XYZ file of C-alpha atoms in Angstrom:
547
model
C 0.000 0.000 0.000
C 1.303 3.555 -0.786
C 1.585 6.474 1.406
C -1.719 8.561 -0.716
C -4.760 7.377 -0.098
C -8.367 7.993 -1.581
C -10.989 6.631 -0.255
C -14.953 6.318 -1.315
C -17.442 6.578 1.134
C -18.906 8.354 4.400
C -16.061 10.613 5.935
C -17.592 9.896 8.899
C -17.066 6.255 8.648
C -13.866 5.815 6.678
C -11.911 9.095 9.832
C -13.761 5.923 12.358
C -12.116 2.864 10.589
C -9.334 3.972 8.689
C -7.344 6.856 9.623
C -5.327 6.613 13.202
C -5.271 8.648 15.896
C -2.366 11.748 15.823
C -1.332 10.451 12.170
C -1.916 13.876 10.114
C -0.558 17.070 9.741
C -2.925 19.321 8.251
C -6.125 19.199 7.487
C -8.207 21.068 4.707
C -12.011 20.486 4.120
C -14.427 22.611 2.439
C -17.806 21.017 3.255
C -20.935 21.642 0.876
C -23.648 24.271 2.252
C -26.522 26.108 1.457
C -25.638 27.401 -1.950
C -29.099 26.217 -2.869
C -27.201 24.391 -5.949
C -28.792 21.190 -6.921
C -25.605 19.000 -8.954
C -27.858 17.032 -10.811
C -26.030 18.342 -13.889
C -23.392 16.273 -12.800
C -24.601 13.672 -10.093
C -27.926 12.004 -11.787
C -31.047 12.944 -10.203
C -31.673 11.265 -7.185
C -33.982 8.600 -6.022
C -36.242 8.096 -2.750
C -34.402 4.305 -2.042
C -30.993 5.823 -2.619
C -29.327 6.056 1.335
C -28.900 9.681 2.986
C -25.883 9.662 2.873
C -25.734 9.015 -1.088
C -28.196 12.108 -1.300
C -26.467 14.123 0.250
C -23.348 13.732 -2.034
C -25.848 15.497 -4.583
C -27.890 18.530 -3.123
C -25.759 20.962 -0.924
C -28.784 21.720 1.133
C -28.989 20.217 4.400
C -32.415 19.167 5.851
C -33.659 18.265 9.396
C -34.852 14.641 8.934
C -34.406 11.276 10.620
C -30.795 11.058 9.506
C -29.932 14.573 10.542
C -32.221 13.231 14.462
C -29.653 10.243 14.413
C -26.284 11.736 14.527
C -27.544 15.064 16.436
C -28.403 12.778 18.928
C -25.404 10.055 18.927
C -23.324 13.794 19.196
C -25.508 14.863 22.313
C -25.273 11.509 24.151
C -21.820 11.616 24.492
C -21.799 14.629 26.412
C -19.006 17.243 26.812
C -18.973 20.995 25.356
C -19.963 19.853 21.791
C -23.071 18.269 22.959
C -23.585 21.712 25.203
C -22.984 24.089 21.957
C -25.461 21.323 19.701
C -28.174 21.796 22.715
C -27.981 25.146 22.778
C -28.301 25.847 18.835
C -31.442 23.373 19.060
C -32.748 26.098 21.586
C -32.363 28.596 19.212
C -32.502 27.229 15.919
C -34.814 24.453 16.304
C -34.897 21.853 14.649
C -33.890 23.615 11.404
C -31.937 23.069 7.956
C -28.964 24.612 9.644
C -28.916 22.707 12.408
C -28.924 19.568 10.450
C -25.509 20.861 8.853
C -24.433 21.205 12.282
C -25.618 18.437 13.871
C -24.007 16.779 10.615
C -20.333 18.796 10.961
C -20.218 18.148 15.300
C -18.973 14.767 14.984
C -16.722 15.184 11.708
C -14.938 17.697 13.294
C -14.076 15.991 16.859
C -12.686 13.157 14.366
C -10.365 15.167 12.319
C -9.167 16.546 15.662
C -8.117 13.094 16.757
C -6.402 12.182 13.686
C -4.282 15.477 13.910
C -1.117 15.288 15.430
C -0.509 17.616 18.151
C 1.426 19.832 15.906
C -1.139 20.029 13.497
C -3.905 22.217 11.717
C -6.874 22.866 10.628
C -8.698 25.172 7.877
C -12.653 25.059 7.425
C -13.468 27.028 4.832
C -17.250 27.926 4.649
C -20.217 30.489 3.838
C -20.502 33.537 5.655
C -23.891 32.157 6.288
C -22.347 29.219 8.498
C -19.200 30.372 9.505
C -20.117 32.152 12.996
C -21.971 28.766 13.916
C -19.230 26.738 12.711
C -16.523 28.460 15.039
C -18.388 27.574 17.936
C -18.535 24.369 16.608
C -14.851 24.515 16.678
C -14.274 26.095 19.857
C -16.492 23.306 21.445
C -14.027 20.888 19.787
C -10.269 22.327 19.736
C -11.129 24.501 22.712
C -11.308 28.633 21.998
C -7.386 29.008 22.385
C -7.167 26.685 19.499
C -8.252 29.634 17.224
C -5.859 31.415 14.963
C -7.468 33.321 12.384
C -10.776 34.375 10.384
C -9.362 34.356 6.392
C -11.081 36.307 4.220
C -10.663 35.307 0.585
C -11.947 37.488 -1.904
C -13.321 34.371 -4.342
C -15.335 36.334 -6.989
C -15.377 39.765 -8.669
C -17.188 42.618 -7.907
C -21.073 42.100 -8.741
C -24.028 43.809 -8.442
C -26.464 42.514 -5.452
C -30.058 44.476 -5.213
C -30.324 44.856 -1.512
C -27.110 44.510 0.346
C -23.280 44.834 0.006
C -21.724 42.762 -2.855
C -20.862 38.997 -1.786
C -17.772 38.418 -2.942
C -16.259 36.692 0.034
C -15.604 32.962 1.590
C -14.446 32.526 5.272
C -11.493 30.096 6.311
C -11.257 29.169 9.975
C -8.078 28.650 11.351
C -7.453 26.640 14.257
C -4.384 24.372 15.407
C -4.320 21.224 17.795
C -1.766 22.737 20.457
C 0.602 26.178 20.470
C 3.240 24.055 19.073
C 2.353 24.421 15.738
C 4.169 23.774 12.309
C 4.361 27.019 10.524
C 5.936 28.786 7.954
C 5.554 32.319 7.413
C 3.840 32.716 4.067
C 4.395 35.921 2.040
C 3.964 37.409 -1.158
C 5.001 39.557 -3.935
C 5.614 43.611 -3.477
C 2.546 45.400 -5.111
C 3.803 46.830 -8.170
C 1.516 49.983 -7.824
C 3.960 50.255 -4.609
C 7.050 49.927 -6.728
C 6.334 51.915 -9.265
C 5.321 54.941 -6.680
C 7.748 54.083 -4.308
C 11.012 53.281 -6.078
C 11.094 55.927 -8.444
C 15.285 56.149 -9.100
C 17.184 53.501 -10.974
C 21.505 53.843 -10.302
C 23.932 53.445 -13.285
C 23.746 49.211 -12.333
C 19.743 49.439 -13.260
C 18.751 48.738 -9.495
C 15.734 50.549 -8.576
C 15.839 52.417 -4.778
C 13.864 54.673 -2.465
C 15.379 57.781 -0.206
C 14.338 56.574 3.448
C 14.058 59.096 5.822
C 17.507 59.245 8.265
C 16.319 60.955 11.377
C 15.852 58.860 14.356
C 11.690 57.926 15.211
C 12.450 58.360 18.983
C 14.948 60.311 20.954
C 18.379 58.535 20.777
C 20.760 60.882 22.423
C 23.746 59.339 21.720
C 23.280 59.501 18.210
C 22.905 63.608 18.395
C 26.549 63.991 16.698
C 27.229 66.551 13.597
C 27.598 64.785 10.254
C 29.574 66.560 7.241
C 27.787 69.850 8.380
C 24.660 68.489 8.824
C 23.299 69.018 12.461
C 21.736 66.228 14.242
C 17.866 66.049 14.038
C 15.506 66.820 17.039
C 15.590 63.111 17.758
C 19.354 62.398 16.528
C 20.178 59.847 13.722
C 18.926 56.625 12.729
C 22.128 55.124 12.961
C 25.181 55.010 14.483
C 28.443 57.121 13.692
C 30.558 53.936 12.289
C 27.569 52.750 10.638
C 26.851 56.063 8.587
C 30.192 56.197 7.938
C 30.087 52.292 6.110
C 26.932 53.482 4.183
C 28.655 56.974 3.644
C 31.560 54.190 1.539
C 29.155 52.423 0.141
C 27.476 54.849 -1.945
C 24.116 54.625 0.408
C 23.593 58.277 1.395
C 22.229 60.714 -0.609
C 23.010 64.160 0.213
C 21.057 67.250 -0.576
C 22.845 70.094 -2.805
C 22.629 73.872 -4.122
C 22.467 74.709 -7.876
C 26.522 74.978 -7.734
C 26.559 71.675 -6.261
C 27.558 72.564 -3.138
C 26.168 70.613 0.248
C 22.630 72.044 1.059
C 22.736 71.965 5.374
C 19.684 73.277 5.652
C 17.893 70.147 4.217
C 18.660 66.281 5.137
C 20.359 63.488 4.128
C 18.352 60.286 3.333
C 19.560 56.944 3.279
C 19.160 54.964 -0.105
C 16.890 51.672 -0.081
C 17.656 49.146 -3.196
C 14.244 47.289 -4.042
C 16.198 43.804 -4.378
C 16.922 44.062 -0.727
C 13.363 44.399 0.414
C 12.267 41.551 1.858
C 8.960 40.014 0.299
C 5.660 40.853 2.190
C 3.825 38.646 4.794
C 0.524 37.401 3.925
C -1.982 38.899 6.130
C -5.606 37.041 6.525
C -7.659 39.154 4.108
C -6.599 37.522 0.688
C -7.461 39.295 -2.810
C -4.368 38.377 -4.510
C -5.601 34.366 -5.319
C -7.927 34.959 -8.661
C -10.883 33.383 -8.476
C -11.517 30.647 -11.324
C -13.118 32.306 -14.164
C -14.386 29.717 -17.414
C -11.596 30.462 -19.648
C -8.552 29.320 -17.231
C -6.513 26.448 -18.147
C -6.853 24.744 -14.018
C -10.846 24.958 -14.285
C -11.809 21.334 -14.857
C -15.829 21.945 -15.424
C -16.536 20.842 -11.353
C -18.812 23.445 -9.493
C -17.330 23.533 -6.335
C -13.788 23.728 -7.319
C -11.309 25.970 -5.489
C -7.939 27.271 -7.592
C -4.796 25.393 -6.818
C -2.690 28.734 -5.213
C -5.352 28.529 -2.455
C -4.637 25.363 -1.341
C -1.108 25.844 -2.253
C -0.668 28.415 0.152
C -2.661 26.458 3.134
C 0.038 23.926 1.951
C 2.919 25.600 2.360
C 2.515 27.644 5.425
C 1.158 24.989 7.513
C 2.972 21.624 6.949
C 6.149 20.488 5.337
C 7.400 18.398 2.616
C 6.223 14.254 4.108
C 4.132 15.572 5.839
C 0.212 14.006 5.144
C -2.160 16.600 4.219
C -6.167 15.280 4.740
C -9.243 16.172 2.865
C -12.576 14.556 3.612
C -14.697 16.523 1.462
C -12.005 15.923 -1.606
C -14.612 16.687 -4.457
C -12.271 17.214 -7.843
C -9.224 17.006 -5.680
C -7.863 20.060 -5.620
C -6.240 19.474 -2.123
C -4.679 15.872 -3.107
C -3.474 17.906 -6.319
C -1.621 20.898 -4.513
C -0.417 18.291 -1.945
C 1.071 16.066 -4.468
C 2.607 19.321 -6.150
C 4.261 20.268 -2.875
C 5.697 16.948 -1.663
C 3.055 15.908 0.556
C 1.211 12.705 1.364
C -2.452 12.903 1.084
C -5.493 11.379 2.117
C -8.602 12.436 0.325
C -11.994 11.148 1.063
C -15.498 11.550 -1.309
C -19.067 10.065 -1.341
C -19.255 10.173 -5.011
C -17.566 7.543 -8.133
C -17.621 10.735 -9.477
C -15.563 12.365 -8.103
C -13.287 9.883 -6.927
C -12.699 9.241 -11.137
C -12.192 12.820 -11.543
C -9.567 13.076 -8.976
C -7.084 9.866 -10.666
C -7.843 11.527 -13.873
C -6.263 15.057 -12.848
C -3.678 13.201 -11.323
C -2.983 11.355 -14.160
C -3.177 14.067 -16.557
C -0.965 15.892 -14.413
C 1.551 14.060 -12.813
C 1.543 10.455 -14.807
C 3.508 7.621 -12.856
C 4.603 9.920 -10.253
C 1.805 10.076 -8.557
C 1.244 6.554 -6.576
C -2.009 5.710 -4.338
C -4.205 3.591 -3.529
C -8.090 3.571 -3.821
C -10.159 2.418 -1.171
C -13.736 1.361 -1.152
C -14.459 1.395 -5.108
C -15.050 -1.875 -6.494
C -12.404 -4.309 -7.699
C -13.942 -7.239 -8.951
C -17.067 -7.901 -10.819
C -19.047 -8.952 -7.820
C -18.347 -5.912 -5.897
C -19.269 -3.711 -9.135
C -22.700 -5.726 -9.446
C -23.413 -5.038 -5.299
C -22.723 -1.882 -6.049
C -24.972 -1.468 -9.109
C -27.785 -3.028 -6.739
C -27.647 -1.357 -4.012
C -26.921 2.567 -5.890
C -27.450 2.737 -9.739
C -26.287 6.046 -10.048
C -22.965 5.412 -7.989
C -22.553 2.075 -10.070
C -22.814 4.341 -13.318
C -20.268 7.077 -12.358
C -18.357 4.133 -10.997
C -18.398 2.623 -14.628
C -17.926 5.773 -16.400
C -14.574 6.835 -14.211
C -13.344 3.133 -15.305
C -12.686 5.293 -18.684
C -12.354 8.796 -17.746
C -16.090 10.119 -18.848
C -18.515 11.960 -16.907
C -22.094 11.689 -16.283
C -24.282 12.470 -19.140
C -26.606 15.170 -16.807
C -30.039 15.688 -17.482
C -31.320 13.277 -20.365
C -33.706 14.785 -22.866
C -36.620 13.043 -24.110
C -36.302 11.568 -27.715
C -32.872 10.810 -29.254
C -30.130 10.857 -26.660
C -32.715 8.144 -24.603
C -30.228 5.697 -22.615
C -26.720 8.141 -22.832
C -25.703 7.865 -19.740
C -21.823 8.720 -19.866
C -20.358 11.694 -22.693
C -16.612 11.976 -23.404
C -15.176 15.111 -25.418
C -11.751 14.252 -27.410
C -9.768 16.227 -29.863
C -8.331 14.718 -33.038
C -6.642 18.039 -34.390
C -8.990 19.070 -36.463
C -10.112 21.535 -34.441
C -13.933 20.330 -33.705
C -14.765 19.152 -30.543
C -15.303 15.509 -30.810
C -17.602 13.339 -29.025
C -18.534 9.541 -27.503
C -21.744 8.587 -25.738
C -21.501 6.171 -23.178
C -24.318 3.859 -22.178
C -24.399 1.542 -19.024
C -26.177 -1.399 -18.894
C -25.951 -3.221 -15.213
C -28.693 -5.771 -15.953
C -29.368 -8.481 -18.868
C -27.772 -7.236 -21.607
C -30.355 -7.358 -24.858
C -29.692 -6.871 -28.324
C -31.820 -3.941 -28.733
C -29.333 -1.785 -26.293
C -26.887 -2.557 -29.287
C -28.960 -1.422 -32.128
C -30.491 1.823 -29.689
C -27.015 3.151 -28.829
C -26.464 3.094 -32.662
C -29.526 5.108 -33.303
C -28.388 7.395 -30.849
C -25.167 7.808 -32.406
C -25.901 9.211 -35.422
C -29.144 11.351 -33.644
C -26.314 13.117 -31.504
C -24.044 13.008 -34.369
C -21.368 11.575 -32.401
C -18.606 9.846 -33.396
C -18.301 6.874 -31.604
C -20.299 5.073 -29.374
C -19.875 2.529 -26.386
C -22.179 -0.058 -24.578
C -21.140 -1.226 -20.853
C -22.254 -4.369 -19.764
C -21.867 -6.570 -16.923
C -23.072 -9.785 -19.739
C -20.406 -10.415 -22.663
C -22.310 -9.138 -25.652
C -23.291 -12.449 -27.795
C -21.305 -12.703 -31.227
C -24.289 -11.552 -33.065
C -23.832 -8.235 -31.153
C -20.389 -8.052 -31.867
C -21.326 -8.869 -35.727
C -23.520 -6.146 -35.444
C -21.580 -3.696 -33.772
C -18.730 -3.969 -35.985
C -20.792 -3.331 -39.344
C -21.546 0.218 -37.752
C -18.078 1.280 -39.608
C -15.505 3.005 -38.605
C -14.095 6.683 -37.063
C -10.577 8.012 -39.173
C -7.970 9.608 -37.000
C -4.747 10.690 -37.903
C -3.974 8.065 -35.437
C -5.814 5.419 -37.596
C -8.926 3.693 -37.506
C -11.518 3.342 -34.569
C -14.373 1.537 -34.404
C -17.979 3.338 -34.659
C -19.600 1.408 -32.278
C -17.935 -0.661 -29.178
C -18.623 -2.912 -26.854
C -17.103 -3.384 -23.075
C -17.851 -5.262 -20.118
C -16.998 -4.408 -16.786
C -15.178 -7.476 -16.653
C -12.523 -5.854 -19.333
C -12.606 -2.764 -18.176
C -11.490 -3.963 -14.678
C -8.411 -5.926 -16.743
C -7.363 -2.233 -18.002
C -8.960 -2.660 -21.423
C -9.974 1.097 -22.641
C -11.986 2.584 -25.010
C -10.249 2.824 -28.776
C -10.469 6.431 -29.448
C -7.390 9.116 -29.960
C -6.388 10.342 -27.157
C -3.554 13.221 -27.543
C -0.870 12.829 -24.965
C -3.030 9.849 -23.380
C -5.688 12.184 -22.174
C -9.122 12.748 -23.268
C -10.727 16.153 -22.874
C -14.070 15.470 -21.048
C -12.841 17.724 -18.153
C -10.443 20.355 -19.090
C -7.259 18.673 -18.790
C -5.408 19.259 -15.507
C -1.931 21.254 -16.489
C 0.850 19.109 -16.368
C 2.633 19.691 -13.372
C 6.317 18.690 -11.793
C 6.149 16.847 -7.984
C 8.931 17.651 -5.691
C 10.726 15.330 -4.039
C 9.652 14.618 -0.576
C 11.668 13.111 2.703
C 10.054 9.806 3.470
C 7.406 9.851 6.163
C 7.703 7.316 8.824
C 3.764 7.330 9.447
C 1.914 4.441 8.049
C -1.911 3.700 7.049
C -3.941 1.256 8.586
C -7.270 0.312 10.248
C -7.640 2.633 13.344
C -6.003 1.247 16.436
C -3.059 -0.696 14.661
């Protein structure tokens, strides 16, 4: 087993039975709420039999139900201050949608503090709406002195709201395990509006400086001496006589002067400062300098929820250290596990969703090929798992299949035509056109019809190739069938039109035949190619909880 781990399923469950107690650095989660977004684009629409858990994977609104009862009152039971802070929001909340998310976050949260090592962290990053609930939440759990900071990340543009201020910020909560906390002090680049007002001189070498003011901010006595005429200032001087003399040498002091060149007295000296020897800004906690992901950018992969890279890059980097294992529990497209693996961290990431889960090896994939090793927990590995899994949650068993080769749910199916697409996949050949396959998955007794419908659906969607998953191996007659639909032309070569794969195959690694340029396909944006640092090895190791 590697050291990166992504596992499928419950948080709550897999932080119980899988991760150990003090055995992660950092920890990063970004938990869905009350956007009032429904993701059936992405996540089929649900069904009344499907588990709560499984429906709440797809609708980011939380609602006070028997599930929500359950764990609000598993949480109270066990008494303590997080049971007190969950009694006294039912008291004023009631038995409301919010408390639900609550009741829902209580218990998450005391489990991510367990698994943190004592040096560790922790970043929640949340609604507005939530976040004054939540940090009671976490004050109940890490205790108050366990709180850092309130980040402010500016994570959209300005835009125009009709009765209040413009919303254009997210909250991050910042608390560690203990004061001995890894950190390294983060920082950023100088503004260049400050440059360019600032350091307005360049010297004969090109280096741009500043005149800094000489005279001393508080009274220094004995640094009230006379220097080359110049009397001391009310204060004295900024520094002392030996070191104005070695700045004096150096070229550092300018010095004020009449129209004949002489030495103006009546004026003051100022010391130069050279912009390559100022230091590079700390980050403070309000945060406008991380662009928001706007449609056009290369990182955006097509996933709602999904936070630019830098962000996490920066959590990253200030609060843990190259080996170190970095946790997300609410991993979605990965964007954690990708800025982790970029920075020479392990990772744990943890989703409800196939979906995501196959977007997340994808990006890695597409972005760091071989180098990036881990192992998936909880998705199906042999065809008898994939069939429980088709019985007991279609929809999970149909993402599950469609990850297998890199496609994404079809969304919302139209009546007529594109009947029984389930899966779409987007390729380029170099032609310039955006080419297309449609995917249909079949978890029950395959038919011969499902052949001869997925090739009338072909040419109604004007696709270009199409492709029937099975759990049955299609009969020859299918396969005689299938392969008179003709053929797709490449520059690569031939394809065929119409194929057909079991689960079986794809299981053994067998793909669909279609180009794929630089062994990608398109049907998220592809995630930039990126180059892993080395990291030390970590001595922690993975394993059921209490090894």
């Amino acid at each position: 087993m590697t050291d990166n781990l992504l596992y499928y399923g419950d948080n709550l469950d897999v932080l119980r039975r899988h991760v150990k107690d003090e055995s992660v650095d950092l920890v990063y989660l970004d938990p869905p709420f009350n956007s009032n977004a429904s993701y059936n684009v992405l996540f089929a629409a649900k069904e009344g039999g499907q588990a709560a858990a499984q429906i709440q994977a797809f609708e980011d609104t939380w609602h006070w139900d028997e599930a929500a009862a359950a764990i609000y009152e598993e949480t109270v039971e066990q008494g303590g201050s997080v049971a007190d802070v969950l009694r006294a929001f039912r008291t004023f909340l009631g038995t409301s949608d919010m408390l639900a998310y609550l009741a829902m976050m209580a218990p998450r949260l005391v489990e991510l503090r367990r698994v943190l090592k004592s040096t560790g962290s922790l970043y929640l990053h949340c609604d507005p709406t939530a976040s004054h609930y939540l940090k009671l939440v976490l004050d109940a759990v890490f205790g108050p002195q366990s709180f850092k900071n309130e980040i402010i990340w500016k994570r959209t543009t300005l835009h125009s709201d009709s009765k209040t201020w413009s919303r254009v910020s997210d909250t991050i909560l910042f608390y560690t395990k203990s004061s001995r906390f890894t950190w390294n002090t983060p920082t950023t680049d100088l503004n260049p509006d400050n440059i360019k007002e600032n350091y307005k001189y360049t010297d004969a070498s090109g280096r741009k400086y500043r005149h800094d003011n000489i005279a001393s901010p508080s009274p220094r006595p004995n640094m009230t001496y006379e220097w080359k005429g110049f009397q001391p200032p009310a204060f004295g001087w900024r520094f002392k006589r030996e070191t104005m003399a070695k700045l004096d040498s150096e070229g550092r002091i300018w010095y004020p002067t009449h129209e004949d060149g002489s030495l103006d007295v009546s004026r003051r000296p100022k010391v130069l400062r050279f912009l390559d020897e100022v230091g590079r800004p700390v980050v403070s906690n309000i945060w406008d300098d991380i662009q928001p992901l706007h449609p056009w950018m290369k990182e955006r992969l097509g996933y709602p929820t999904q936070k630019p890279v830098s962000l996490l890059e920066r959590i990253i980097a200030a609060s843990s250290n190259p080996g170190d294992v970095v946790l997300d529990p609410f991993c979605g497209c990965g964007t954690t596990i990708d800025a982790a693996q970029k920075l020479g961290r392990k990772w744990i990431g943890i989703d409800i969703t196939h979906l995501a889960i196959g977007l997340i090896k994808t990006r890695l994939r597409d972005a760091y090929g071989d180098d990036a090793k881990f192992d998936v927990i909880g998705e199906p590995t042999t065809v008898e798992d994939a069939a429980e899994l088709a019985k007991q949650a279609p929809y999970q068993f149909q993402a599950w299949a469609l990850g297998l080769v890199g496609a994404r749910l079809a969304g919302a199916i139209k009546k007529g035509a594109d009947k029984g697409v389930d899966g779409r996949l987007y390729f380029h050949d170099g032609s310039g056109a955006d080419r297309q396959i449609v995917i249909s998955v079949k978890a029950g007794k395959l038919h011969a019809n499902y052949v001869r419908d997925l090739g009338g659906v072909l040419a109604a969607e004007k696709a270009d190739i199409g492709v029937l998953i099975s759990f049955d191996k299609p009969t020859q007659q299918m396969r005689t069938w299938a392969a008179g639909q003709g053929f797709y032309t490449s520059p690569w070569g031939k394809h065929p039109q119409l194929q057909l794969l079991t689960v079986a195959e794809l299981l053994d690694g067998k793909m669909i035949d279609y180009p794929r340029v630089a062994g990608v396909n398109r049907t998220y944006k592809q995630a930039p190619r990126a180059v892993r640092k080395v990291a030390e090895p970590h001595p922690e190791l993975f394993g059921e909880k209490g090894d």
